[in-house]
Amino acid sequence: MTKTPETRTPKNWTGADDSMVESAIRRGASRRDLLKMLLAGGVSLAAADLVLGRAGMALAATPVKGGALKAAGWSSSTADTLDPAKASLSTDYVRCCAFYNRLTTLDQNGIPQMELAESVESGDAKTWTVKLRKGVTFHDGKSLTADDVVYSLKRHLDPAVGSKVAKIAAQMTEFKAVDKNTVEITLASPNADLPTILATHHFMIVADGTTDFSKGNGTGAFTCKSFEPGVRSIGLRNQNYWKGGPNVDSFEFFAISDDNARVNALLSGDIHLAASINPRSTRLVDGQKGFALSKTTSGNYTDLNIRLDMEPGSRKDFVDGMKYIVNREQIVKSALRGFGEVGNDQPVSPVNPYHNAALKPKAYDPEKAKALFKKAGVLGQSIPVITSDAASSAIDMAMVIQASAAEIGMKLDVQRVPSDGYWSNYWLKSPIHFGNINPRPTPDILFSLLYASEAPWNESKYKSEKFDRMMIEARGMLDQAKRKEIYNDMQVMIAEEAGTIIPAYISNVDAINDKLKGLAPSPLGGMMGYAFAEYVWLAA
């Protein structure tokens, strides 16, 4: 029987399960309390320490109840949504994590753990059985049932919904409510990653029949008091939360697009967390008493996208030339102020076990770039490049690339456009533009979203039937060594053939008031994978 991936639990861990540990943590149990609980269950001290470490219990203080949490993200628009299926920005993810739950979630090591599900199991990686927790209710008082799960998952297959993960969900071909608390999911072909896929933000569970998402009626830690797209949202502690409730009484979230303004709002005491600040703005926090930087490197990146179906990207020599004119080390040093790692033009980051470390980044080679530009017939032409603060560090990256190109007579006309509306008006549309991709836990999700021929976010319009076949083959493969070999080859194909230039994997930096406690790393990105509001607390 294939179950959820190995959770690295010590062999003598029999006294209590992880959900009990997490529940005790959220009720305010101290590390000492949990150690007593584990040792009483027959767990060795060393094993107990491993369990507590995985549960995020390396705590210097006991959680405090109460307080009004306020935080600011960096991007927002009138297209903001509380519909998990349509979520496309970090702002959407933060709110969905506050109001809803998933069947599974990921721990700090990227290992799936159960959330609304008690178990997710399969004997062949094609037909999966999901057992639901009992006693879970939506904000409106309705009990969670299998019908809610079936409805939530089937929505992604309805073209009228416009799900952002429709291509990923398409592999789920049949859903069956076996009984009130059991769901059977059948896939078109085996996929060992399903428990991980279900942990991504779009697969939040909503109530059966929901069409109005403005109230955020989920099973999550907060009930929605108000939501104004492009303005703000306010959540109140869910008094009936099945996990025991968040630590704070309320949670207000909004966006401040300008990095310096976002940091200044933190320093002035208006907010407790300034999310994903630009590396150049970290100097405003350095040395400031009462404030700190929280760094997470988990696969986020800003990329330069060259559409292969439009001029000049339809000329391969131009695309190759751009890859050689990008000074990656300089981008990490100056644009990112050292908060990042050099990238090799493919989306699987070094923190992922499937990362192809043998694929070396293209060296900065101006002369080779010049020869390629000349061969493409574009040397000396003015080439528009769209950039915006909407994509983290994109403006600074554009300046570095523009300066390098100018030295060889290549004119890149960098055009800075407003953050508001950037993702609707420029991303995926302009011939050359910047994107910003949040971390995804598996190569298959990254490839399905970004590089498959029919991927919804195919930023450079890359198309390869061979790549598509390899993606399907690797998806259901249980031989991990062979799977890694295929993923290695696919990363090479992306780096060599696609029009996405990924100069660096960015370390996400959140600036926080030191009264904000409990913030921990997550493989799904900064702000604890956007789920921080449920877990943090405000010290007195």
Short mmCIF file of C-alpha atoms in Angstrom, two decimals, residues 251-537:
data_model
loop_
_atom_site.label_atom_id
_atom_site.label_comp_id
_atom_site.label_asym_id
_atom_site.label_seq_id
_atom_site.Cartn_x
_atom_site.Cartn_y
_atom_site.Cartn_z
CA PHE A 251 -5.86 39.57 11.63
CA GLU A 252 -5.79 42.50 9.21
CA PHE A 253 -3.99 42.16 5.89
CA PHE A 254 -3.45 44.67 3.09
CA ALA A 255 -0.80 45.60 0.57
CA ILE A 256 1.73 48.43 0.47
CA SER A 257 3.44 48.13 -2.91
CA ASP A 258 6.37 50.43 -2.20
CA ASP A 259 9.06 48.58 -0.24
CA ASN A 260 10.32 51.57 1.73
CA ALA A 261 6.77 52.59 2.63
CA ARG A 262 6.04 49.03 3.75
CA VAL A 263 9.12 48.99 5.99
CA ASN A 264 8.34 52.47 7.34
CA ALA A 265 4.86 51.25 8.27
CA LEU A 266 6.57 48.53 10.30
CA LEU A 267 9.04 50.91 11.95
CA SER A 268 6.26 53.33 12.86
CA GLY A 269 4.29 50.58 14.58
CA ASP A 270 1.40 50.46 12.10
CA ILE A 271 2.02 46.78 11.24
CA HIS A 272 3.76 43.81 12.81
CA LEU A 273 5.09 42.29 9.58
CA ALA A 274 6.25 43.79 6.29
CA ALA A 275 6.25 40.91 3.83
CA SER A 276 8.91 40.16 1.23
CA ILE A 277 10.86 43.38 1.40
CA ASN A 278 13.24 44.22 -1.40
CA PRO A 279 16.86 43.49 -0.44
CA ARG A 280 17.74 47.16 -0.90
CA SER A 281 15.23 48.03 1.83
CA THR A 282 16.78 45.71 4.41
CA ARG A 283 19.18 48.50 5.38
CA LEU A 284 16.23 50.36 6.88
CA VAL A 285 15.76 47.55 9.40
CA ASP A 286 19.39 46.62 10.09
CA GLY A 287 20.42 47.86 13.50
CA GLN A 288 16.94 49.06 14.45
CA LYS A 289 16.15 47.99 18.00
CA GLY A 290 12.90 46.05 18.32
CA PHE A 291 12.87 44.76 14.74
CA ALA A 292 14.31 41.80 12.88
CA LEU A 293 14.56 40.13 9.47
CA SER A 294 13.10 36.68 8.85
CA LYS A 295 14.84 34.94 5.94
CA THR A 296 13.48 31.94 4.04
CA THR A 297 15.01 30.37 0.93
CA SER A 298 12.42 28.03 -0.52
CA GLY A 299 12.32 28.35 -4.28
CA ASN A 300 10.89 31.81 -4.98
CA TYR A 301 12.35 33.48 -8.06
CA THR A 302 11.93 36.46 -10.34
CA ASP A 303 12.51 35.57 -13.99
CA LEU A 304 12.96 37.46 -17.24
CA ASN A 305 10.46 36.03 -19.70
CA ILE A 306 11.02 36.15 -23.45
CA ARG A 307 8.01 34.95 -25.39
CA LEU A 308 9.13 32.51 -28.06
CA ASP A 309 6.04 33.15 -30.17
CA MET A 310 6.72 36.88 -30.60
CA GLU A 311 9.57 39.02 -31.92
CA PRO A 312 12.39 39.13 -31.01
CA GLY A 313 12.01 35.96 -28.90
CA SER A 314 11.14 33.90 -31.97
CA ARG A 315 14.83 34.23 -32.89
CA LYS A 316 16.68 31.60 -30.84
CA ASP A 317 19.99 33.42 -31.13
CA PHE A 318 18.47 36.45 -29.41
CA VAL A 319 17.18 34.32 -26.53
CA ASP A 320 20.55 32.60 -26.16
CA GLY A 321 22.30 35.95 -26.27
CA MET A 322 20.16 37.24 -23.43
CA LYS A 323 21.11 34.23 -21.31
CA TYR A 324 24.80 35.06 -21.74
CA ILE A 325 24.43 38.80 -21.07
CA VAL A 326 22.82 38.19 -17.66
CA ASN A 327 25.46 38.60 -14.97
CA ARG A 328 23.98 36.28 -12.36
CA GLU A 329 26.62 36.81 -9.69
CA GLN A 330 26.19 40.56 -9.99
CA ILE A 331 22.43 40.24 -9.68
CA VAL A 332 22.77 38.25 -6.43
CA LYS A 333 25.36 40.69 -5.11
CA SER A 334 23.79 44.02 -6.05
CA ALA A 335 20.13 43.51 -6.97
CA LEU A 336 19.50 41.00 -4.17
CA ARG A 337 22.12 42.34 -1.71
CA GLY A 338 23.31 38.79 -1.18
CA PHE A 339 19.84 37.44 -0.33
CA GLY A 340 19.77 34.67 -2.91
CA GLU A 341 21.58 31.91 -4.78
CA VAL A 342 22.67 31.92 -8.43
CA GLY A 343 20.06 30.24 -10.65
CA ASN A 344 20.46 28.00 -13.69
CA ASP A 345 17.41 28.99 -15.75
CA GLN A 346 15.07 26.26 -14.50
CA PRO A 347 12.51 26.40 -11.67
CA VAL A 348 13.52 23.51 -9.37
CA SER A 349 15.53 25.22 -6.63
CA PRO A 350 18.49 23.85 -4.64
CA VAL A 351 16.26 23.15 -1.63
CA ASN A 352 14.32 20.58 -3.67
CA PRO A 353 15.74 17.04 -3.68
CA TYR A 354 15.11 16.86 -7.44
CA HIS A 355 17.29 19.89 -8.19
CA ASN A 356 19.82 19.20 -10.95
CA ALA A 357 23.05 20.40 -9.33
CA ALA A 358 25.06 19.22 -12.34
CA LEU A 359 23.34 21.81 -14.55
CA LYS A 360 25.64 24.77 -14.28
CA PRO A 361 24.39 28.34 -14.80
CA LYS A 362 25.43 30.00 -18.03
CA ALA A 363 28.55 32.08 -17.55
CA TYR A 364 28.44 35.83 -18.06
CA ASP A 365 29.99 36.15 -21.53
CA PRO A 366 29.39 39.55 -23.20
CA GLU A 367 31.35 38.70 -26.32
CA LYS A 368 29.44 35.50 -26.93
CA ALA A 369 26.19 37.40 -26.30
CA LYS A 370 27.25 40.08 -28.78
CA ALA A 371 27.95 37.50 -31.48
CA LEU A 372 24.56 35.89 -30.91
CA PHE A 373 22.75 39.25 -31.02
CA LYS A 374 24.54 40.08 -34.24
CA LYS A 375 23.59 36.70 -35.70
CA ALA A 376 19.97 37.33 -34.72
CA GLY A 377 20.07 40.70 -36.48
CA VAL A 378 19.12 42.73 -33.41
CA LEU A 379 22.39 44.27 -32.28
CA GLY A 380 21.91 48.03 -32.02
CA GLN A 381 18.12 47.83 -32.11
CA SER A 382 16.06 49.16 -29.21
CA ILE A 383 14.36 46.23 -27.49
CA PRO A 384 11.59 47.01 -24.93
CA VAL A 385 11.79 45.22 -21.58
CA ILE A 386 8.84 45.62 -19.19
CA THR A 387 9.58 45.67 -15.46
CA SER A 388 7.74 46.56 -12.28
CA ASP A 389 7.96 46.50 -8.50
CA ALA A 390 5.14 43.94 -8.70
CA ALA A 391 7.82 41.30 -9.37
CA SER A 392 10.29 41.21 -6.49
CA SER A 393 13.63 42.92 -7.35
CA ALA A 394 12.66 43.03 -11.04
CA ILE A 395 13.59 46.70 -11.44
CA ASP A 396 17.05 46.23 -9.95
CA MET A 397 17.59 43.12 -12.08
CA ALA A 398 16.54 45.01 -15.19
CA MET A 399 19.06 47.75 -14.44
CA VAL A 400 21.91 45.25 -14.09
CA ILE A 401 20.99 43.50 -17.35
CA GLN A 402 20.51 46.80 -19.19
CA ALA A 403 23.96 48.05 -18.11
CA SER A 404 25.66 44.82 -19.21
CA ALA A 405 23.92 44.92 -22.60
CA ALA A 406 24.84 48.58 -23.15
CA GLU A 407 28.53 47.72 -22.90
CA ILE A 408 28.29 45.64 -26.10
CA GLY A 409 25.99 48.01 -27.98
CA MET A 410 22.76 46.18 -27.22
CA LYS A 411 19.98 48.65 -26.39
CA LEU A 412 17.45 47.37 -23.88
CA ASP A 413 14.68 49.91 -23.39
CA VAL A 414 13.68 49.18 -19.79
CA GLN A 415 10.12 50.40 -19.22
CA ARG A 416 8.96 50.58 -15.61
CA VAL A 417 5.21 50.18 -15.19
CA PRO A 418 3.01 50.42 -12.05
CA SER A 419 2.47 47.43 -9.77
CA ASP A 420 -1.29 47.91 -9.90
CA GLY A 421 -2.58 45.87 -12.80
CA TYR A 422 0.82 44.45 -13.74
CA TRP A 423 -0.22 40.82 -13.51
CA SER A 424 -3.35 41.41 -15.58
CA ASN A 425 -1.91 43.73 -18.22
CA TYR A 426 1.73 42.74 -18.76
CA TRP A 427 2.62 39.36 -17.27
CA LEU A 428 2.28 36.57 -19.86
CA LYS A 429 1.41 39.19 -22.49
CA SER A 430 4.41 41.43 -23.21
CA PRO A 431 7.15 40.12 -25.56
CA ILE A 432 9.80 40.58 -22.83
CA HIS A 433 8.78 41.05 -19.22
CA PHE A 434 9.49 39.92 -15.67
CA GLY A 435 7.55 37.40 -13.64
CA ASN A 436 7.71 36.24 -10.05
CA ILE A 437 6.96 32.65 -9.12
CA ASN A 438 6.14 31.54 -5.60
CA PRO A 439 7.62 28.24 -4.36
CA ARG A 440 5.95 25.00 -5.39
CA PRO A 441 6.74 21.74 -3.59
CA THR A 442 7.23 19.36 -6.54
CA PRO A 443 8.81 19.52 -10.01
CA ASP A 444 5.59 18.17 -11.49
CA ILE A 445 3.60 21.13 -10.19
CA LEU A 446 6.18 23.58 -11.50
CA PHE A 447 6.32 21.92 -14.90
CA SER A 448 2.53 21.55 -15.17
CA LEU A 449 1.91 25.20 -14.29
CA LEU A 450 4.78 26.80 -16.16
CA TYR A 451 6.30 24.68 -18.93
CA ALA A 452 3.89 22.07 -20.29
CA SER A 453 2.70 23.04 -23.75
CA GLU A 454 -0.78 23.92 -22.44
CA ALA A 455 0.36 25.23 -19.03
CA PRO A 456 -1.80 28.14 -17.80
CA TRP A 457 1.25 30.19 -16.78
CA ASN A 458 3.55 29.26 -19.65
CA GLU A 459 5.53 32.47 -19.41
CA SER A 460 7.63 32.07 -22.58
CA LYS A 461 5.11 29.97 -24.55
CA TYR A 462 7.52 27.04 -24.52
CA LYS A 463 6.16 24.00 -26.32
CA SER A 464 7.73 20.56 -26.55
CA GLU A 465 5.89 17.28 -27.09
CA LYS A 466 8.93 15.42 -25.76
CA PHE A 467 8.85 17.47 -22.56
CA ASP A 468 5.12 16.81 -22.15
CA ARG A 469 5.65 13.05 -22.52
CA MET A 470 8.50 13.03 -20.01
CA MET A 471 6.38 14.95 -17.51
CA ILE A 472 3.61 12.35 -17.67
CA GLU A 473 6.07 9.47 -17.46
CA ALA A 474 7.82 10.83 -14.36
CA ARG A 475 4.58 11.76 -12.62
CA GLY A 476 3.54 8.20 -11.81
CA MET A 477 6.99 6.71 -11.45
CA LEU A 478 7.67 5.06 -8.08
CA ASP A 479 11.34 4.39 -8.91
CA GLN A 480 12.79 7.56 -7.38
CA ALA A 481 16.23 7.20 -8.99
CA LYS A 482 14.70 6.94 -12.46
CA ARG A 483 12.31 9.76 -11.65
CA LYS A 484 15.18 12.03 -10.66
CA GLU A 485 17.01 11.15 -13.87
CA ILE A 486 14.02 12.23 -15.95
CA TYR A 487 13.56 15.43 -13.93
CA ASN A 488 17.26 16.22 -14.41
CA ASP A 489 16.84 15.95 -18.19
CA MET A 490 13.73 18.11 -18.12
CA GLN A 491 15.57 20.83 -16.21
CA VAL A 492 18.26 20.82 -18.90
CA MET A 493 15.59 21.15 -21.59
CA ILE A 494 14.06 24.16 -19.86
CA ALA A 495 17.43 25.86 -19.38
CA GLU A 496 18.43 25.34 -22.99
CA GLU A 497 15.14 25.65 -24.88
CA ALA A 498 12.67 27.81 -22.92
CA GLY A 499 12.64 31.60 -22.93
CA THR A 500 12.63 31.98 -19.15
CA ILE A 501 15.84 33.33 -17.63
CA ILE A 502 16.07 32.55 -13.91
CA PRO A 503 19.20 34.34 -12.70
CA ALA A 504 18.71 33.59 -9.00
CA TYR A 505 16.62 31.82 -6.40
CA ILE A 506 15.58 34.59 -4.06
CA SER A 507 15.68 34.42 -0.29
CA ASN A 508 12.37 35.79 0.93
CA VAL A 509 12.93 38.42 3.61
CA ASP A 510 10.07 39.43 5.88
CA ALA A 511 10.72 42.33 8.26
CA ILE A 512 9.03 41.92 11.62
CA ASN A 513 8.44 43.63 14.92
CA ASP A 514 10.24 41.53 17.54
CA LYS A 515 6.94 41.20 19.45
CA LEU A 516 5.80 38.89 16.65
CA LYS A 517 6.72 35.36 17.71
CA GLY A 518 6.39 31.88 16.25
CA LEU A 519 7.35 32.66 12.65
CA ALA A 520 9.05 29.60 11.10
CA PRO A 521 10.37 28.57 7.65
CA SER A 522 8.12 26.81 5.14
CA PRO A 523 8.82 25.11 1.79
CA LEU A 524 5.85 27.03 0.37
CA GLY A 525 7.47 30.43 0.85
CA GLY A 526 7.71 33.38 3.20
CA MET A 527 5.22 34.22 5.92
CA MET A 528 5.29 30.51 6.86
CA GLY A 529 4.06 29.53 3.43
CA TYR A 530 1.51 32.39 3.69
CA ALA A 531 -0.17 30.65 6.67
CA PHE A 532 1.56 32.66 9.44
CA ALA A 533 -1.60 34.30 10.85
CA GLU A 534 -2.82 31.00 12.28
CA TYR A 535 0.38 30.20 14.14
CA VAL A 536 2.12 33.39 15.30
CA TRP A 537 1.44 35.34 18.47
#
